[in-house]
């Protein structure tokens, strides 16, 4: 990797990625009274071995912090995210799942619950559906994944291509995900990258709230049960490299009309994905373009795994809209991406550059308020100057800031 090339690339994204993530949640304007947050489930009756999911309703400004079952022999909590809880029925009986939620704009918490009944059920497989069910389970380098059938299209949501970027992985090149042994459920959309998102209340007034997760290195795949060696279209979403997700493009129509495989990628955004402060750039060839490195790992996943989902690994077109188009331009000039794709199409995004030092100063000025809030400095000017240093004390402080802040 040539450091000077990637430094030039940093200008493409850093100038656009330094305003959204740092909006303090305390500064958000309150919204008029809205419906109370509650839990919803497709069914509260499960059969042994069946999975269920609880989701937040009216939960725009709430996030799930904890979920437990009062009878783990009957219902086991298998996955908890900020907006959903996945459970599995272990044996017959009843159980109550208790969920603790916290308001993202204050310290307010609530305890919600949902009762489940689990029955024993043995069903003879329908021979007409057995082949389709089996085709919904595919192999990847890290384990098997199960998708969902949507008419003539099979969709695999949230397939991991990288590990969680929390903790010490925050501002580093992405790591590969850990292997899994059970079949991973990829039937519903997964977490997007952390971002400040706008939503509208019942009165039509907009409000901003924190959404997404650090565990966001995943991709969605749209294919067909009989697909074989089809061209692959990889999509990079727009949103100024601050907002957006893989769900910005749903590939169902393209699979049917254009006879191709569609892959849509989630990657780190905002200051999680693009941060060129000097204290974070002490490793060799480090430039702060973590979001671009995420995309590189995703494209490597496509090269290694797309054939098992019906795609031609040697016919990969990468494309993007707006910020995604700018990222495509960066892919075309960086040696990091050599050999990871075959063709490129950029929509609406042009090649833009900025001064890296100027970008670092802008980032420091935005983060300075946090250092003042934490009592490290009396003024934001002093804090910003300190944040531009390359000392280990600056790096340690940056890593101590919670992702939510």
Coordinates of C-alpha atoms in Angstrom, one line a residue:
X1 CA 0.0 0.0 0.0
X2 CA 1.3 3.4 -0.9
X3 CA 0.8 5.8 1.9
X4 CA 0.8 9.0 -0.3
X5 CA -1.9 7.5 -2.6
X6 CA -4.2 6.7 0.3
X7 CA -3.6 10.1 1.8
X8 CA -4.9 11.6 -1.4
X9 CA -7.9 9.4 -1.2
X10 CA -8.6 10.5 2.3
X11 CA -9.6 13.8 0.9
X12 CA -12.4 12.2 -1.1
X13 CA -14.2 11.1 2.0
X14 CA -12.9 13.0 5.1
X15 CA -14.3 16.3 4.1
X16 CA -17.8 14.8 3.8
X17 CA -17.5 12.7 6.9
X18 CA -16.9 15.1 9.7
X19 CA -20.2 16.7 10.6
X20 CA -22.8 14.2 11.5
X21 CA -21.5 11.7 13.9
X22 CA -20.6 14.1 16.6
X23 CA -24.1 15.7 17.1
X24 CA -24.5 15.3 20.9
X25 CA -27.7 13.5 21.7
X26 CA -28.3 15.9 24.6
X27 CA -28.7 18.7 22.0
X28 CA -31.6 17.0 20.1
X29 CA -34.9 18.8 20.2
X30 CA -37.7 16.9 22.0
X31 CA -40.5 15.6 19.9
X32 CA -44.2 16.0 20.7
X33 CA -45.8 13.2 22.7
X34 CA -45.8 10.0 20.7
X35 CA -47.2 6.5 21.2
X36 CA -45.5 4.5 24.0
X37 CA -42.7 2.2 23.1
X38 CA -43.6 -1.5 23.2
X39 CA -42.5 -5.0 22.1
X40 CA -44.0 -6.7 19.0
X41 CA -43.7 -10.3 17.9
X42 CA -45.1 -12.2 14.9
X43 CA -46.2 -15.0 17.2
X44 CA -46.1 -15.7 20.9
X45 CA -46.7 -19.4 20.2
X46 CA -43.6 -21.4 19.1
X47 CA -42.8 -25.0 18.5
X48 CA -39.7 -26.7 19.9
X49 CA -36.7 -25.7 17.8
X50 CA -38.4 -22.6 16.3
X51 CA -37.0 -19.1 16.5
X52 CA -38.8 -15.9 17.3
X53 CA -38.0 -12.3 17.3
X54 CA -39.1 -9.4 19.4
X55 CA -38.9 -5.8 18.0
X56 CA -39.4 -2.4 19.3
X57 CA -42.6 -0.6 18.2
X58 CA -42.6 3.2 18.5
X59 CA -39.0 2.8 19.5
X60 CA -37.3 5.5 17.4
X61 CA -35.6 7.1 20.5
X62 CA -35.2 3.9 22.4
X63 CA -32.6 1.1 22.4
X64 CA -32.6 -2.4 23.9
X65 CA -29.9 -2.8 26.6
X66 CA -30.7 -6.2 28.1
X67 CA -33.0 -9.2 27.5
X68 CA -33.5 -12.2 29.8
X69 CA -35.8 -15.2 29.9
X70 CA -37.4 -16.3 33.2
X71 CA -37.3 -19.9 32.1
X72 CA -34.3 -20.7 29.9
X73 CA -35.2 -24.4 29.7
X74 CA -38.2 -23.3 27.6
X75 CA -37.1 -20.0 25.9
X76 CA -33.5 -19.1 25.4
X77 CA -32.4 -15.5 24.4
X78 CA -29.9 -16.1 21.6
X79 CA -29.2 -12.6 20.3
X80 CA -29.7 -9.0 21.5
X81 CA -29.3 -5.9 19.3
X82 CA -30.3 -2.3 19.9
X83 CA -33.7 -2.8 18.2
X84 CA -34.5 -6.6 18.4
X85 CA -34.2 -9.7 20.5
X86 CA -34.0 -13.2 19.0
X87 CA -35.2 -16.2 21.0
X88 CA -35.2 -19.9 20.5
X89 CA -37.8 -22.4 21.8
X90 CA -35.9 -25.2 23.7
X91 CA -38.7 -27.3 25.1
X92 CA -42.4 -27.3 25.8
X93 CA -43.8 -24.9 28.4
X94 CA -44.2 -21.2 29.1
X95 CA -41.7 -18.4 29.6
X96 CA -41.5 -14.6 29.9
X97 CA -38.8 -12.6 28.1
X98 CA -38.0 -9.4 30.0
X99 CA -36.5 -6.6 28.0
X100 CA -34.8 -3.5 29.4
X101 CA -34.8 -0.4 27.1
X102 CA -33.1 3.0 27.5
X103 CA -34.0 6.3 25.9
X104 CA -31.2 7.5 23.6
X105 CA -31.8 11.1 24.5
X106 CA -31.9 10.8 28.3
X107 CA -31.3 8.4 31.1
X108 CA -34.9 7.2 31.2
X109 CA -35.4 3.4 31.1
X110 CA -38.3 1.0 30.9
X111 CA -38.9 -2.7 31.5
X112 CA -41.0 -4.5 28.9
X113 CA -41.9 -8.2 28.6
X114 CA -43.4 -10.7 26.3
X115 CA -44.9 -14.2 27.2
X116 CA -44.2 -17.2 25.1
X117 CA -45.9 -20.6 24.9
X118 CA -43.9 -23.5 23.4
X119 CA -45.6 -26.6 22.0
X120 CA -44.2 -29.9 20.7
X121 CA -44.8 -30.3 17.0
X122 CA -43.6 -32.9 14.5
X123 CA -44.3 -32.2 10.9
X124 CA -43.7 -34.4 7.8
X125 CA -41.7 -32.4 5.3
X126 CA -43.6 -31.4 2.2
X127 CA -41.6 -32.9 -0.7
X128 CA -42.6 -29.9 -2.9
X129 CA -40.8 -27.5 -0.6
X130 CA -37.8 -29.5 0.5
X131 CA -35.6 -28.6 -2.4
X132 CA -36.4 -24.9 -2.0
X133 CA -35.7 -25.0 1.8
X134 CA -32.4 -26.7 1.2
X135 CA -31.3 -24.1 -1.4
X136 CA -31.9 -21.4 1.2
X137 CA -28.9 -22.7 3.1
X138 CA -25.5 -21.8 1.5
X139 CA -21.9 -22.3 2.5
X140 CA -19.4 -19.4 3.2
X141 CA -15.8 -19.4 4.3
X142 CA -17.0 -18.8 7.9
X143 CA -20.0 -21.0 8.2
X144 CA -23.4 -21.7 6.7
X145 CA -26.1 -19.0 6.2
X146 CA -29.8 -19.3 5.8
X147 CA -31.7 -16.8 3.6
X148 CA -35.4 -16.1 2.9
X149 CA -37.5 -16.6 -0.2
X150 CA -39.2 -13.6 -1.7
X151 CA -41.2 -14.8 -4.6
X152 CA -38.6 -15.7 -7.2
X153 CA -35.6 -14.2 -5.3
X154 CA -33.6 -15.5 -2.4
X155 CA -32.3 -12.9 0.0
X156 CA -29.5 -13.3 2.5
X157 CA -29.5 -10.4 4.9
X158 CA -26.6 -9.3 7.1
X159 CA -24.0 -11.9 6.2
X160 CA -20.9 -11.0 8.2
X161 CA -17.7 -10.2 6.2
X162 CA -15.9 -8.6 9.2
X163 CA -15.7 -8.6 13.0
X164 CA -17.3 -6.1 15.4
X165 CA -15.5 -2.8 15.2
X166 CA -16.0 -1.9 18.9
X167 CA -13.3 -1.4 21.5
X168 CA -9.7 -1.7 20.3
X169 CA -11.0 -2.5 16.8
X170 CA -12.6 1.0 16.5
X171 CA -10.0 2.8 14.3
X172 CA -8.1 0.0 12.8
X173 CA -8.3 -2.0 9.6
X174 CA -11.2 -4.5 9.8
X175 CA -10.7 -8.0 11.1
X176 CA -12.3 -11.1 9.6
X177 CA -15.3 -12.5 11.4
X178 CA -15.0 -15.5 13.7
X179 CA -16.1 -18.9 12.4
X180 CA -19.6 -20.2 13.4
X181 CA -20.8 -23.8 13.6
X182 CA -24.6 -23.4 13.6
X183 CA -26.5 -22.2 10.6
X184 CA -26.6 -18.4 10.8
X185 CA -30.1 -16.9 10.4
X186 CA -29.9 -14.3 7.6
X187 CA -33.6 -13.9 7.0
X188 CA -34.0 -10.3 8.3
X189 CA -32.1 -7.0 7.8
X190 CA -29.1 -6.7 10.1
X191 CA -27.6 -3.7 11.9
X192 CA -26.4 -0.7 9.9
X193 CA -23.4 1.4 10.8
X194 CA -23.8 3.9 13.7
X195 CA -25.2 7.2 12.5
X196 CA -27.5 10.0 13.4
X197 CA -30.8 9.4 11.6
X198 CA -33.8 11.6 11.1
X199 CA -37.3 10.4 11.8
X200 CA -40.7 12.0 11.9
X201 CA -43.3 11.9 14.7
X202 CA -47.0 11.7 14.5
X203 CA -47.2 15.5 14.3
X204 CA -44.8 15.5 11.3
X205 CA -42.0 17.1 13.1
X206 CA -38.4 15.7 12.5
X207 CA -36.1 14.5 15.2
X208 CA -32.6 13.0 15.1
X209 CA -31.6 9.9 17.0
X210 CA -28.7 7.5 17.1
X211 CA -29.1 4.3 15.2
X212 CA -27.0 1.4 14.1
X213 CA -24.2 -0.6 15.7
X214 CA -20.4 -1.0 15.7
X215 CA -21.1 -4.6 14.6
X216 CA -22.1 -3.5 11.1
X217 CA -19.6 -5.2 8.8
X218 CA -22.2 -7.2 6.9
X219 CA -23.7 -7.4 3.4
X220 CA -27.0 -8.4 1.8
X221 CA -27.1 -10.8 -1.1
X222 CA -29.9 -11.2 -3.7
X223 CA -29.8 -14.3 -5.8
X224 CA -32.0 -17.2 -7.3
X225 CA -32.2 -20.8 -6.3
X226 CA -30.9 -21.9 -9.7
X227 CA -28.3 -19.2 -10.2
X228 CA -25.0 -20.2 -11.6
X229 CA -22.0 -18.1 -12.7
X230 CA -24.2 -14.9 -13.0
X231 CA -22.6 -11.5 -13.2
X232 CA -22.2 -9.8 -9.8
X233 CA -23.3 -6.2 -9.0
X234 CA -21.9 -4.8 -5.8
X235 CA -23.6 -1.6 -4.5
X236 CA -22.1 1.1 -2.2
X237 CA -24.8 3.3 -0.7
X238 CA -24.8 7.0 -0.6
X239 CA -25.4 9.4 2.4
X240 CA -22.2 11.6 2.4
X241 CA -20.4 8.7 4.1
X242 CA -22.3 9.7 7.3
X243 CA -25.7 8.0 6.8
X244 CA -27.2 5.2 4.8
X245 CA -27.2 1.4 4.7
X246 CA -27.3 -1.7 2.5
X247 CA -31.1 -1.4 2.5
X248 CA -30.9 1.7 0.3
X249 CA -30.8 -0.7 -2.6
X250 CA -33.1 -3.8 -2.7
X251 CA -31.9 -6.0 -5.5
X252 CA -35.0 -8.1 -6.1
X253 CA -35.9 -6.4 -9.4
X254 CA -32.3 -6.5 -10.8
X255 CA -32.0 -10.2 -10.1
X256 CA -35.2 -10.9 -12.1
X257 CA -34.9 -8.3 -14.9
X258 CA -31.1 -8.2 -15.3
X259 CA -30.3 -11.9 -14.4
X260 CA -27.5 -11.0 -12.0
X261 CA -26.5 -11.4 -8.4
X262 CA -26.8 -8.2 -6.3
X263 CA -24.6 -7.5 -3.2
X264 CA -25.2 -4.4 -1.0
X265 CA -22.6 -3.5 1.6
X266 CA -22.7 -1.9 5.1
X267 CA -19.5 -0.2 6.2
X268 CA -18.3 2.2 8.9
X269 CA -19.5 5.8 8.5
X270 CA -18.7 9.3 9.9
X271 CA -15.8 9.5 12.3
X272 CA -16.0 5.8 12.9
X273 CA -15.1 5.2 9.3
X274 CA -13.1 8.3 8.4
X275 CA -10.8 9.9 11.0
X276 CA -7.4 11.3 10.3
X277 CA -6.4 12.7 13.7
X278 CA -2.6 12.2 14.0
X279 CA -2.7 10.1 17.2
X280 CA -4.7 7.5 15.2
X281 CA -2.2 7.4 12.3
X282 CA 1.0 6.1 13.9
X283 CA 0.8 2.7 12.3
X284 CA 2.6 2.2 9.0
X285 CA 0.4 3.1 6.0
X286 CA -2.5 4.2 8.2
X287 CA -4.5 7.0 6.6
X288 CA -7.8 7.0 8.5
X289 CA -9.9 5.6 5.7
X290 CA -11.4 2.8 7.7
X291 CA -14.6 2.8 5.8
X292 CA -12.7 2.1 2.5
X293 CA -10.8 -0.7 4.1
X294 CA -14.1 -2.2 5.2
X295 CA -15.2 -2.1 1.5
X296 CA -11.9 -3.8 0.5
X297 CA -12.6 -6.7 3.0
X298 CA -16.2 -7.0 1.7
X299 CA -15.0 -7.2 -1.9
X300 CA -12.5 -9.9 -0.9
X301 CA -15.5 -11.8 0.7
X302 CA -17.3 -11.6 -2.6
X303 CA -14.3 -13.0 -4.5
X304 CA -14.0 -15.9 -2.0
X305 CA -17.7 -16.7 -1.5
X306 CA -20.1 -15.5 -4.2
X307 CA -19.8 -18.6 -6.3
X308 CA -21.6 -20.6 -3.6
X309 CA -24.5 -18.1 -4.1
X310 CA -24.6 -18.4 -7.8
X311 CA -22.3 -15.6 -8.8
X312 CA -19.2 -15.4 -11.1
X313 CA -16.3 -14.3 -8.9
X314 CA -14.5 -13.2 -12.0
X315 CA -17.2 -10.8 -13.2
X316 CA -17.8 -8.3 -10.4
X317 CA -19.0 -4.8 -11.1
X318 CA -18.8 -2.3 -8.2
X319 CA -21.1 0.7 -8.3
X320 CA -22.3 3.4 -6.0
X321 CA -24.5 6.5 -5.8
X322 CA -23.5 9.9 -4.4
X323 CA -20.9 9.2 -1.6
X324 CA -21.0 5.6 -2.9
X325 CA -20.0 6.9 -6.3
X326 CA -17.1 8.9 -4.8
X327 CA -16.0 5.7 -3.0
X328 CA -16.0 3.9 -6.3
X329 CA -13.7 6.6 -7.7
X330 CA -11.4 6.0 -4.7
X331 CA -11.4 2.3 -5.4
X332 CA -10.3 2.9 -9.0
X333 CA -7.1 4.8 -7.9
X334 CA -6.0 2.9 -4.8
X335 CA -3.7 -0.1 -5.1
X336 CA -5.5 -1.6 -2.1
X337 CA -8.3 -2.6 -4.3
X338 CA -6.3 -4.1 -7.1
X339 CA -7.7 -7.5 -8.2
X340 CA -10.9 -7.1 -6.0
X341 CA -13.3 -6.1 -8.8
X342 CA -13.5 -6.2 -12.6
X343 CA -15.7 -3.2 -13.6
X344 CA -16.9 0.0 -12.0
X345 CA -19.9 2.4 -12.5
X346 CA -20.1 5.6 -10.5
X347 CA -23.5 7.5 -10.2
X348 CA -23.7 11.1 -9.1
X349 CA -20.4 11.0 -7.2
X350 CA -17.3 12.8 -8.5
X351 CA -13.7 12.8 -7.5
X352 CA -13.3 15.4 -4.8
X353 CA -10.3 16.2 -2.6
X354 CA -9.4 18.3 0.4
X355 CA -6.3 19.0 2.5
X356 CA -5.7 16.3 5.1
X357 CA -4.3 18.7 7.7
X358 CA -7.4 20.9 7.3
X359 CA -9.6 17.8 7.7
X360 CA -7.8 16.9 11.0
X361 CA -8.3 20.4 12.3
X362 CA -12.0 20.3 11.5
X363 CA -12.3 16.9 13.3
X364 CA -10.4 18.2 16.3
X365 CA -12.6 21.3 16.6
X366 CA -15.7 19.1 16.5
X367 CA -14.5 16.7 19.1
X368 CA -13.1 19.4 21.4
X369 CA -16.4 19.9 23.1
X370 CA -16.2 16.3 24.4
X371 CA -12.8 16.9 26.0
X372 CA -14.2 20.1 27.7
X373 CA -17.3 18.3 28.8
X374 CA -15.0 15.6 30.4
X375 CA -13.1 18.3 32.3
X376 CA -9.8 17.9 30.5
X377 CA -9.7 21.5 29.3
X378 CA -11.3 24.8 30.1
X379 CA -11.8 25.9 26.5
X380 CA -12.5 24.2 23.2
X381 CA -9.5 25.9 21.6
X382 CA -7.1 24.3 24.1
X383 CA -8.8 20.9 23.6
X384 CA -8.7 21.1 19.8
X385 CA -4.9 21.9 19.9
X386 CA -4.3 18.9 22.2
X387 CA -6.4 16.6 20.0
X388 CA -4.1 17.5 17.0
X389 CA -1.2 15.9 18.8
X390 CA 0.1 12.4 18.2
X391 CA 0.7 11.4 21.8
X392 CA -0.5 8.2 23.3
X393 CA -2.5 10.2 25.8
X394 CA -4.6 11.6 23.0
X395 CA -5.1 8.1 21.5
X396 CA -6.1 6.7 24.8
X397 CA -8.6 9.4 25.3
X398 CA -10.1 9.0 21.9
X399 CA -10.6 5.3 22.5
X400 CA -12.2 6.0 25.9
X401 CA -15.1 8.0 24.3
X402 CA -18.2 5.8 24.0
X403 CA -19.4 5.1 20.4
X404 CA -22.8 6.6 21.3
X405 CA -21.2 10.0 22.1

